[in-house]
Short mmCIF file of C-alpha atoms (C1' of nucleotides) in Angstrom, two decimals:
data_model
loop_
_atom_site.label_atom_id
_atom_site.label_comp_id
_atom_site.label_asym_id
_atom_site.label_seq_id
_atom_site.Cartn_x
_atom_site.Cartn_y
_atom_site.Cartn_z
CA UNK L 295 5.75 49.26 -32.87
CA UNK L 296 9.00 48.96 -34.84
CA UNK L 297 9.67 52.20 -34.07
CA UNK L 298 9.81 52.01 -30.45
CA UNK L 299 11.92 48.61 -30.76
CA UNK L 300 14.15 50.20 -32.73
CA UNK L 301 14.59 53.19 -30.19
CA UNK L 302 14.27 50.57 -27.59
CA UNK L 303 17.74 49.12 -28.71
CA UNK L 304 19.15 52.40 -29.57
CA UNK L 305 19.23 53.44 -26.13
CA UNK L 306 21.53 50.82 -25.17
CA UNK L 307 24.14 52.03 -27.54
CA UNK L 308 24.53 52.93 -31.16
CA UNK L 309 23.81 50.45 -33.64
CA UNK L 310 23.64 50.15 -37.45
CA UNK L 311 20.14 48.75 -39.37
CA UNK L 312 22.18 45.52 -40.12
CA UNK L 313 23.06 45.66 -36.58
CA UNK L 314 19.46 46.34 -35.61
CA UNK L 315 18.10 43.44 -37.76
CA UNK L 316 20.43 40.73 -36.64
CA UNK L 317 19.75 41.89 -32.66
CA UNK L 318 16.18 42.23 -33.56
CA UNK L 319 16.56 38.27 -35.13
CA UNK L 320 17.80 36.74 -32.27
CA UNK L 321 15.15 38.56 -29.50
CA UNK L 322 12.18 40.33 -30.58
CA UNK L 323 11.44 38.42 -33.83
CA UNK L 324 10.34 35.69 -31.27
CA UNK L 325 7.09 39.00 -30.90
CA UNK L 326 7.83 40.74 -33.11
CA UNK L 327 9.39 40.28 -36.75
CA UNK L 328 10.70 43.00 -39.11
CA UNK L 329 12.22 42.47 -42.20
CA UNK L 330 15.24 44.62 -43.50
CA UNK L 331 13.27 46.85 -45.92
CA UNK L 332 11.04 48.28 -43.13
CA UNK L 333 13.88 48.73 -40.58
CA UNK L 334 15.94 50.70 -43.30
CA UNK L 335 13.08 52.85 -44.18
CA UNK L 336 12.03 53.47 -40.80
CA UNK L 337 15.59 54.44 -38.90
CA UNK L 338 15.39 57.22 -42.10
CA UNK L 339 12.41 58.15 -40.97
CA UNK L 340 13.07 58.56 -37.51
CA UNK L 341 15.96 60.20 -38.17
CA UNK L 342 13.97 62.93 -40.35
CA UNK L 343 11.81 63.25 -37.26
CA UNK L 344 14.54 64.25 -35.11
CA UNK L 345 14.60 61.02 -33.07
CA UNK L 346 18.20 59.66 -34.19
CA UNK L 347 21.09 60.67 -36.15
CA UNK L 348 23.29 59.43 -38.40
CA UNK L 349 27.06 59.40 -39.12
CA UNK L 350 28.64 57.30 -41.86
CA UNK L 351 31.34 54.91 -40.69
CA UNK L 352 34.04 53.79 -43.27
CA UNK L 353 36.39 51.57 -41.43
CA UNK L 354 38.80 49.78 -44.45
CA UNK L 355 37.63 45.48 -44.37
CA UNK L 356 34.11 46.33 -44.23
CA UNK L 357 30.95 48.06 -46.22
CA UNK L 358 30.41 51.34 -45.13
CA UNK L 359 28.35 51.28 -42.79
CA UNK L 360 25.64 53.89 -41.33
CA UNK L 361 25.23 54.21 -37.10
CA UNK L 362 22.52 55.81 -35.92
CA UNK L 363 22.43 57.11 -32.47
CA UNK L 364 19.40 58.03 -30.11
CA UNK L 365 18.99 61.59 -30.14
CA UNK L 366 17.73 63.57 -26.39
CA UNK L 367 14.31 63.86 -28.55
CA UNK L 368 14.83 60.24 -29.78
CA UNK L 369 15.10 58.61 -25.84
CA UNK L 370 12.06 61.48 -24.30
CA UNK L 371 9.45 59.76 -26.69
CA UNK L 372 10.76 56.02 -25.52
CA UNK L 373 10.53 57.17 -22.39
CA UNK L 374 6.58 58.71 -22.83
CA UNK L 375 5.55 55.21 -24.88
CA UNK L 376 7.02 53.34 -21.58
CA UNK L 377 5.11 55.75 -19.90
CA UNK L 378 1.74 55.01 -21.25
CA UNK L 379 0.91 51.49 -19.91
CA UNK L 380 -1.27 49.60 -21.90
CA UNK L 381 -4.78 49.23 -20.73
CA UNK L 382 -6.19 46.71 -24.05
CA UNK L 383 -5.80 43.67 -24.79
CA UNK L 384 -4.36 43.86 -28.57
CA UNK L 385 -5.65 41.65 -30.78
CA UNK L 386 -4.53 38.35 -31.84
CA UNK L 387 -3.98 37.00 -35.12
CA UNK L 388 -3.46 33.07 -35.84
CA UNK L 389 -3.44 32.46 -39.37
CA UNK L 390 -3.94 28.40 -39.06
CA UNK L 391 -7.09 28.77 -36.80
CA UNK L 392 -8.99 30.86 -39.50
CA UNK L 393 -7.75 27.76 -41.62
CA UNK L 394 -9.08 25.35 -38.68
CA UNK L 395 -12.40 27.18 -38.38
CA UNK L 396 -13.49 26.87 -41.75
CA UNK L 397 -12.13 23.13 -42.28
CA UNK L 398 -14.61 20.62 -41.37
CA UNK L 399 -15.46 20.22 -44.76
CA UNK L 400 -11.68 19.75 -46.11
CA UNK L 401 -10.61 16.27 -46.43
CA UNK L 402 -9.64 14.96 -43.15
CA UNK L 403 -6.35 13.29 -43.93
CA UNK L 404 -5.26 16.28 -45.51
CA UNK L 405 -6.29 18.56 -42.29
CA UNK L 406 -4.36 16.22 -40.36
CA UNK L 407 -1.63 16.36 -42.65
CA UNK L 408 -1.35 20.16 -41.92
CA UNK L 409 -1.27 19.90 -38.33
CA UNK L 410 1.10 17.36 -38.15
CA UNK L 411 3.20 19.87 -40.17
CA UNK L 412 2.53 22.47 -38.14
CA UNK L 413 3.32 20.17 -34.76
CA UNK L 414 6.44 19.94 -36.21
CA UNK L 415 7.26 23.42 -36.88
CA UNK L 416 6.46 24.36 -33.33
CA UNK L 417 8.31 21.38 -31.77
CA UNK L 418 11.42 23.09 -33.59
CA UNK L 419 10.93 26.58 -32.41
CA UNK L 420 10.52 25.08 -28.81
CA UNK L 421 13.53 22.89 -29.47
CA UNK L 422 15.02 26.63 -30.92
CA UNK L 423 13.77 28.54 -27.48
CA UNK L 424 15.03 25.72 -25.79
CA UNK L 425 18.64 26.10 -27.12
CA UNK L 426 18.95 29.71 -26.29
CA UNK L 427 17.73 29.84 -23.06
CA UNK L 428 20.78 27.61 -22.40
CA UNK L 429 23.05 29.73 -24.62
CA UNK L 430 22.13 33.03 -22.47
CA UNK L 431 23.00 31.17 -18.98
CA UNK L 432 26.12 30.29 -20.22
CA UNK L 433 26.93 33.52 -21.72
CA UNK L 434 27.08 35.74 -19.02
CA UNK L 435 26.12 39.50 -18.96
CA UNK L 436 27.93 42.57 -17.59
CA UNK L 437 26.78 43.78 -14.29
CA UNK L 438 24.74 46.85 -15.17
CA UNK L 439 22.35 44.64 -17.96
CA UNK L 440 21.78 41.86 -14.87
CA UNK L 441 18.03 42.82 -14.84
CA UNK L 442 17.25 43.40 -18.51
CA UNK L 443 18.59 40.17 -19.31
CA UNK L 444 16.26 38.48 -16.54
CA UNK L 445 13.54 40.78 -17.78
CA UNK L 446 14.59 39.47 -21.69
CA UNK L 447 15.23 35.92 -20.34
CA UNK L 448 10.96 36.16 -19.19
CA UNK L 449 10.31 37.13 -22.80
CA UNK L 450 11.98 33.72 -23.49
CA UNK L 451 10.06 31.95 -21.29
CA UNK L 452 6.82 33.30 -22.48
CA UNK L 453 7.59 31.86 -26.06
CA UNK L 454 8.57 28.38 -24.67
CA UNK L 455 4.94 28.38 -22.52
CA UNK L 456 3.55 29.48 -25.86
CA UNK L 457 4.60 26.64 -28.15
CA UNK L 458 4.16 24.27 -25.48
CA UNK L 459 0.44 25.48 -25.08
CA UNK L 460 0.46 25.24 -29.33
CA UNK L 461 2.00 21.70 -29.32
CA UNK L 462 -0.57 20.20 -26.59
CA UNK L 463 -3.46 21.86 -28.55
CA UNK L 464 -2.14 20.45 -31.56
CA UNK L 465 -1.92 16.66 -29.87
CA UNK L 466 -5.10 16.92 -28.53
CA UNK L 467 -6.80 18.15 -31.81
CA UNK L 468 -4.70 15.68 -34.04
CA UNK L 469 -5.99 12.49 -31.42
CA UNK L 470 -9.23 14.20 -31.73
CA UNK L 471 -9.79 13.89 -35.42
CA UNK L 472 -8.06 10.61 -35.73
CA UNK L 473 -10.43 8.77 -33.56
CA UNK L 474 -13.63 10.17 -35.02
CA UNK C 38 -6.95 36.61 -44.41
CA UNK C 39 -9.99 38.75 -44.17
CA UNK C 40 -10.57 38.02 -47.74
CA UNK C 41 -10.66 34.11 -46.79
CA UNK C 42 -12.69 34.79 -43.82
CA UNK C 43 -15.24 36.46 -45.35
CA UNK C 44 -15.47 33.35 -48.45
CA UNK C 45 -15.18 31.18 -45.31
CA UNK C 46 -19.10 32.15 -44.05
CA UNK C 47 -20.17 33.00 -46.99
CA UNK C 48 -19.93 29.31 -48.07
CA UNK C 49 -22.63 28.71 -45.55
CA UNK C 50 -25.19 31.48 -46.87
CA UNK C 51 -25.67 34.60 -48.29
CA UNK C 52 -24.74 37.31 -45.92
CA UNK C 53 -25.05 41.21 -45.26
CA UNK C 54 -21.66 42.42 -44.65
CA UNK C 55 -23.31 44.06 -41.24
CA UNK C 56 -24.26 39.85 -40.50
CA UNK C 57 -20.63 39.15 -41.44
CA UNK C 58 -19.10 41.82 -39.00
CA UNK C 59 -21.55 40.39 -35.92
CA UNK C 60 -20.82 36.76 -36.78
CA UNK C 61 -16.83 37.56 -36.38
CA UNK C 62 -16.90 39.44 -33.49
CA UNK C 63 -18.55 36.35 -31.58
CA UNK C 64 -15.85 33.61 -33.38
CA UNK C 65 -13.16 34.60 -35.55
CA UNK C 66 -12.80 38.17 -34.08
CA UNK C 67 -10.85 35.56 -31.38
CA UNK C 68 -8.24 34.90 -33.81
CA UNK C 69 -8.50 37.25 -36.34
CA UNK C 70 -10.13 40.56 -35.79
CA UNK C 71 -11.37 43.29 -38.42
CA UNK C 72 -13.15 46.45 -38.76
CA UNK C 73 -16.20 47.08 -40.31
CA UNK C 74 -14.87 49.42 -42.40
CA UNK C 75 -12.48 47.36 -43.89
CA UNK C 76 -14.71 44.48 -43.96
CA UNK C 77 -17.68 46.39 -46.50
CA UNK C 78 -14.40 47.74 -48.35
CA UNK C 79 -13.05 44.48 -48.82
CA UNK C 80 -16.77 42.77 -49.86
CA UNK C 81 -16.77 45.51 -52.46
CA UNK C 82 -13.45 44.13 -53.48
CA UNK C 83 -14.37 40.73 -53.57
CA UNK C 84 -17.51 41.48 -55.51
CA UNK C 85 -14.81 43.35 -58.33
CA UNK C 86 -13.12 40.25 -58.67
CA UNK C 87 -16.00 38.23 -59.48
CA UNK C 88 -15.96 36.09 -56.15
CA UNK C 89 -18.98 37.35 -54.73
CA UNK C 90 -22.18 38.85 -56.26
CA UNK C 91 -24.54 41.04 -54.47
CA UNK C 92 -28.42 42.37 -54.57
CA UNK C 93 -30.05 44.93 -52.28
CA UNK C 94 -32.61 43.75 -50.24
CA UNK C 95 -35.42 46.70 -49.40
CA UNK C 96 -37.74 45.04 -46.64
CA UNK C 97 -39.64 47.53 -44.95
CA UNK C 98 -38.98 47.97 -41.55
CA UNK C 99 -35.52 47.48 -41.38
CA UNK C 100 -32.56 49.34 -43.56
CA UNK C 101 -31.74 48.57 -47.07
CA UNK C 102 -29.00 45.92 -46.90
CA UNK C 103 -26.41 44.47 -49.18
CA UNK C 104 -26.72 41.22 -49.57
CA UNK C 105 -23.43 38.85 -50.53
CA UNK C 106 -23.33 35.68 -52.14
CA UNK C 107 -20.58 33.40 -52.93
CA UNK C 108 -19.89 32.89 -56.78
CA UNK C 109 -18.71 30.08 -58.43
CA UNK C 110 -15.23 31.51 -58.91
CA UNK C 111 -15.54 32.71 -55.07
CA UNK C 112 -15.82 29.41 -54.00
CA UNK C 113 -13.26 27.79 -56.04
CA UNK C 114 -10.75 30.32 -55.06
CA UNK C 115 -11.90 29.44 -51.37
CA UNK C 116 -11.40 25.46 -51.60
CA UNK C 117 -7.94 26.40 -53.42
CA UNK C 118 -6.83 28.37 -50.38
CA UNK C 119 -8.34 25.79 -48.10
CA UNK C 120 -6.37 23.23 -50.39
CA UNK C 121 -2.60 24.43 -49.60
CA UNK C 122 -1.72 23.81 -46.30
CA UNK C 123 0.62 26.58 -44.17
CA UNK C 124 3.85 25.17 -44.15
CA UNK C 125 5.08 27.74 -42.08
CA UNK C 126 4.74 29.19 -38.65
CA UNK C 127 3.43 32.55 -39.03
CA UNK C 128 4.65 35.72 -36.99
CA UNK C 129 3.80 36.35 -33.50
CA UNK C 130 3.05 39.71 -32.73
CA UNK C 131 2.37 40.30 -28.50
CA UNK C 132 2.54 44.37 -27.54
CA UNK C 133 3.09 43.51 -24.63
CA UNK C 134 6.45 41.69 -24.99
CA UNK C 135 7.94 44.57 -26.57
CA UNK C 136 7.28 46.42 -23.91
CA UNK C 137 8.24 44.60 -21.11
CA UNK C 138 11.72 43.71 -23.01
CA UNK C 139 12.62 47.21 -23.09
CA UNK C 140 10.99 47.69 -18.97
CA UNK C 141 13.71 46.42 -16.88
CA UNK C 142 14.64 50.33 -16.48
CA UNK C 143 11.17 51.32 -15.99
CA UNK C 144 10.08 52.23 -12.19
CA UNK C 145 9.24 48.83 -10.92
CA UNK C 146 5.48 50.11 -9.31
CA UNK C 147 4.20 50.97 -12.84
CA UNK C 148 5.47 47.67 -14.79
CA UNK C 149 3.76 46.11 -12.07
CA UNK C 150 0.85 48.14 -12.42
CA UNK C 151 0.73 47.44 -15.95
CA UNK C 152 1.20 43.66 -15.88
CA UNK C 153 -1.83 43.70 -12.98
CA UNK C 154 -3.83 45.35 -15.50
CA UNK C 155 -3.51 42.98 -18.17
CA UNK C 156 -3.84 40.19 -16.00
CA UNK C 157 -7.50 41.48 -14.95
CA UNK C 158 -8.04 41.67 -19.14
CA UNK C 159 -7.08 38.58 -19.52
CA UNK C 160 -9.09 37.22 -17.00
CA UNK C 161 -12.06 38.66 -18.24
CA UNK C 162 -11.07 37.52 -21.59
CA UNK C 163 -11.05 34.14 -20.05
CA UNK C 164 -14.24 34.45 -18.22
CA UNK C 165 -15.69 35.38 -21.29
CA UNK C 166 -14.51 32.16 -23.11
CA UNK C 167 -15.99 30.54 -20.25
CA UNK C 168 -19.46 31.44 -21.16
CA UNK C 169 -19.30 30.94 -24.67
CA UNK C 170 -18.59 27.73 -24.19
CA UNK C 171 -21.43 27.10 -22.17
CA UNK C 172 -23.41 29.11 -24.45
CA UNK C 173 -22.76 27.12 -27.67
CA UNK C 174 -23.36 23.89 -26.29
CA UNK C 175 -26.89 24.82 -25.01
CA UNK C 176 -27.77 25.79 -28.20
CA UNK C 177 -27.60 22.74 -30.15
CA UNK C 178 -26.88 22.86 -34.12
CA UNK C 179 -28.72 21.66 -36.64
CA UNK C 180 -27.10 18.45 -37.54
CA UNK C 181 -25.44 19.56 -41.14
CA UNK C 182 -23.36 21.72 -38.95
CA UNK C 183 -22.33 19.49 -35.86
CA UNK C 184 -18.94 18.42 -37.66
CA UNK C 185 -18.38 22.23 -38.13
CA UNK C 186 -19.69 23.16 -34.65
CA UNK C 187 -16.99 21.05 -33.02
CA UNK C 188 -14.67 22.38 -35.38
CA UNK C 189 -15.45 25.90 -34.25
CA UNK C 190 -15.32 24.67 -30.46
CA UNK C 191 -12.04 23.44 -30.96
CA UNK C 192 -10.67 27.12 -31.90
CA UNK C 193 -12.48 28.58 -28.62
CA UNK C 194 -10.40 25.86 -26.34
CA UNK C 195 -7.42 27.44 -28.22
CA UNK C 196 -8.50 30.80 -26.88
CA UNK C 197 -9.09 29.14 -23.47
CA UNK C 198 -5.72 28.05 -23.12
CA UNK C 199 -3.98 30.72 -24.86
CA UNK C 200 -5.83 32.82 -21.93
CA UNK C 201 -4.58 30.62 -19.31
CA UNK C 202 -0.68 30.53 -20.21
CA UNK C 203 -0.72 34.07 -20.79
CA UNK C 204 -2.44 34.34 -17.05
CA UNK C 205 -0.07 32.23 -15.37
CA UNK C 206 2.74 33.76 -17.23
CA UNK C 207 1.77 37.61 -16.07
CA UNK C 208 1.06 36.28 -12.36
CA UNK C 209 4.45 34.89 -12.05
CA UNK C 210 6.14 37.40 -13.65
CA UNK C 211 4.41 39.52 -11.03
CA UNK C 212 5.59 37.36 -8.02
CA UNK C 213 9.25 37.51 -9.42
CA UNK C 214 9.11 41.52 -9.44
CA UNK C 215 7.55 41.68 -6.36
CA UNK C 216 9.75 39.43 -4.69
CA UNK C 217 12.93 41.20 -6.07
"C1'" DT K 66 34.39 30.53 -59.05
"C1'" DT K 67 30.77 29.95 -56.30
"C1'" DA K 68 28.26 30.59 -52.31
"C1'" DC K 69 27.62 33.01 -48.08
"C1'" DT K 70 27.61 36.80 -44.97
"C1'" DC K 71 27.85 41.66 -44.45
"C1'" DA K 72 25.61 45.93 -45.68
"C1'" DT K 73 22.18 49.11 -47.60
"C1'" DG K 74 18.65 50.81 -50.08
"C1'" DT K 75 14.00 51.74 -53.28
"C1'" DA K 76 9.33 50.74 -55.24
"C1'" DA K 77 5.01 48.73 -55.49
"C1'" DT K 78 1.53 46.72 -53.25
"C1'" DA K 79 -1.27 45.00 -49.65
"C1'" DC K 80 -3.30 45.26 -45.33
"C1'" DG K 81 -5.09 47.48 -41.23
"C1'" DT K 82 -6.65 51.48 -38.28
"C1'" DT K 83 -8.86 55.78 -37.17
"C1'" DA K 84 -11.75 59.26 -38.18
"C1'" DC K 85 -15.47 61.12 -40.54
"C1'" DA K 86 -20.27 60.65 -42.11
"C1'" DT K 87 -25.18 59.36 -42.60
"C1'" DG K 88 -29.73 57.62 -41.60
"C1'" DA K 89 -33.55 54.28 -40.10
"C1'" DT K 90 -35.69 51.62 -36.47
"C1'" DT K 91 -36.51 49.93 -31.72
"C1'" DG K 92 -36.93 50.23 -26.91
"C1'" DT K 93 -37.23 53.09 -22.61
"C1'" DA V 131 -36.87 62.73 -26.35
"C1'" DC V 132 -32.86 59.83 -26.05
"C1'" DA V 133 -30.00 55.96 -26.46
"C1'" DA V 134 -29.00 51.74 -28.56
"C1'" DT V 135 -28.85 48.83 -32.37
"C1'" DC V 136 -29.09 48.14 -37.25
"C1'" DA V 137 -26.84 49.27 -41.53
"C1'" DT V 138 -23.51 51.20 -44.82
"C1'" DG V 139 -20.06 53.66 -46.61
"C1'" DT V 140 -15.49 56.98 -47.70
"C1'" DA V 141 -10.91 59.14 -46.80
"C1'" DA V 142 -6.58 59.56 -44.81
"C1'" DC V 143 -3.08 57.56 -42.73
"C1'" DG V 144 0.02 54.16 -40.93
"C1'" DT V 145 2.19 49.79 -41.09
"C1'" DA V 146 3.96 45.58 -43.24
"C1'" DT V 147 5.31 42.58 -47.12
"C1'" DT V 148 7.39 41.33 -51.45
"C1'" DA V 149 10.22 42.14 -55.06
"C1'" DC V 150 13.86 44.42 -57.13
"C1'" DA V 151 18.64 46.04 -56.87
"C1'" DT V 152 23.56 46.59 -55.74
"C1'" DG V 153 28.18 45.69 -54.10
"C1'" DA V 154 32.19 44.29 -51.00
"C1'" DG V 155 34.63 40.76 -48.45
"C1'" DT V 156 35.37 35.85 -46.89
"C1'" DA V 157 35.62 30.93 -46.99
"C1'" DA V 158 35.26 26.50 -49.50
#
DNA sequence: TTACTCATGTAATACGTTACATGATTGT
DNA sequence: ACAATCATGTAACGTATTACATGAGTAA
């Protein structure tokens, strides 16, 4: 899936991996996180399969930098995963309800203790989601990305409906175990 | 986290890793879904390490099965897990997301198509939650497992509602392309 | 001079998925 | 006879994480 975020951005312009990583930070970490080492080793990689190239830049104030750009090859296979709609529901993975399932027998104060951490966590990525919806109002785009930013601003929106949904289950299931 | 799944039920009872596959699939597989292959890999595993020890079981009219049972180290290493909370929020990882940040250039008919067809999985995943519920209150548990059984309940209404919001997410995101 | 951001990479390991492979029993 | 369910495994591959490693420029 990296791969097709990474060619995702790419076709919006050339970018460096540092580049990649910081854009990747502020949008699609919120569905999908990457760290450094596996965006490094996978622009290589898609550059060995034809997808991108590569050209050094050594502008004097800064690193040296590498920028890849998409290659014809590199923006046909975006275009044939966009192609492809999905048609199963992937699966989900959330780490603190194996924890949950299997804790009726942990001490309760110290369950509770770990959700109220956890309510607090997600009360600060809302807060987070919160702040940068109003950021990206403010900061408006060019004409011609108009409708990808409305289509990133509903990725947004889908994380702010998810840690709401997280923080009420939280409440309820905190309230729940208190009053037993 | 399979690893800690897999201590997780067999701290109720000796299992056959084919009895371990069939109980996830109807809970955990909700939250945290896994092969069989990788599952009888990682009991092997498991059984290296000293957490788990296992004896065939040759009953005549059925297969020869494995059977797993927690060790003492196994179940130490399972209440030590248990014992340090997350104090973290792990990654969220939704396909779809990626894909629909990168769609705004798609042809409008097939995003919509796409987002249609995940709504009608969802729904059935929903449905399905539905009837679970209904299911596992019918059949009552024997009492040294009610605290657990409303523990496990608990992790379905998270499915519920995870169902829901992503729902009412895809059917307004469909109103707002349609009405565009 | 110390810490932070910019900038890139490798290596080892762990985890997860798909495909291949087999064989018995049960129900229609 | 055929399909479904029970039951277990291996091999190859792909993806993700953690740790190690380096070095320049900038701001306090």
């Amino acid at each position: 899936m990296l791969k097709q975020i990474l060619l995702g951005f790419l076709n919006y312009k050339p970018m460096t991996g540092y580049e990649l990583k910081t854009r990747m930070d502020e949008s699609t970490a919120h569905f999908w996180h990457a760290y450094h080492s596996q965006i490094y080793t996978t622009l290589r990689k898609l550059e060995d399969d034809g997808l991108l190239s590569s050209e050094m830049l050594e502008e004097d104030g800064s690193p040296t930098k590498r920028l890849y750009t998409l290659t014809d090859k590199g923006r046909k296979d975006l275009l044939a995963w966009l192609g492809h709609s999905l048609t199963e529901l992937p699966d989900v993975k959330e780490d603190l309800l194996v924890r949950f399932f299997f804790s009726a027998r942990r001490d309760k104060e110290q369950v509770l203790d770990e959700l109220r951490a956890q309510r607090q966590l997600h009360q600060q990525k809302l807060d987070y989601y919160m702040g940068l919806e109003a950021e990206q109002l403010l900061g408006e785009l060019p004409p011609e990305l108009e409708r990808d930013g409305r289509f990133w601003q509903r990725t947004l929106e889908f994380g702010r409906r998810y840690e709401s949904m997280y923080l009420a289950w939280l409440e309820e299931t905190i309230q729940m175990l208190q009053s037993e």
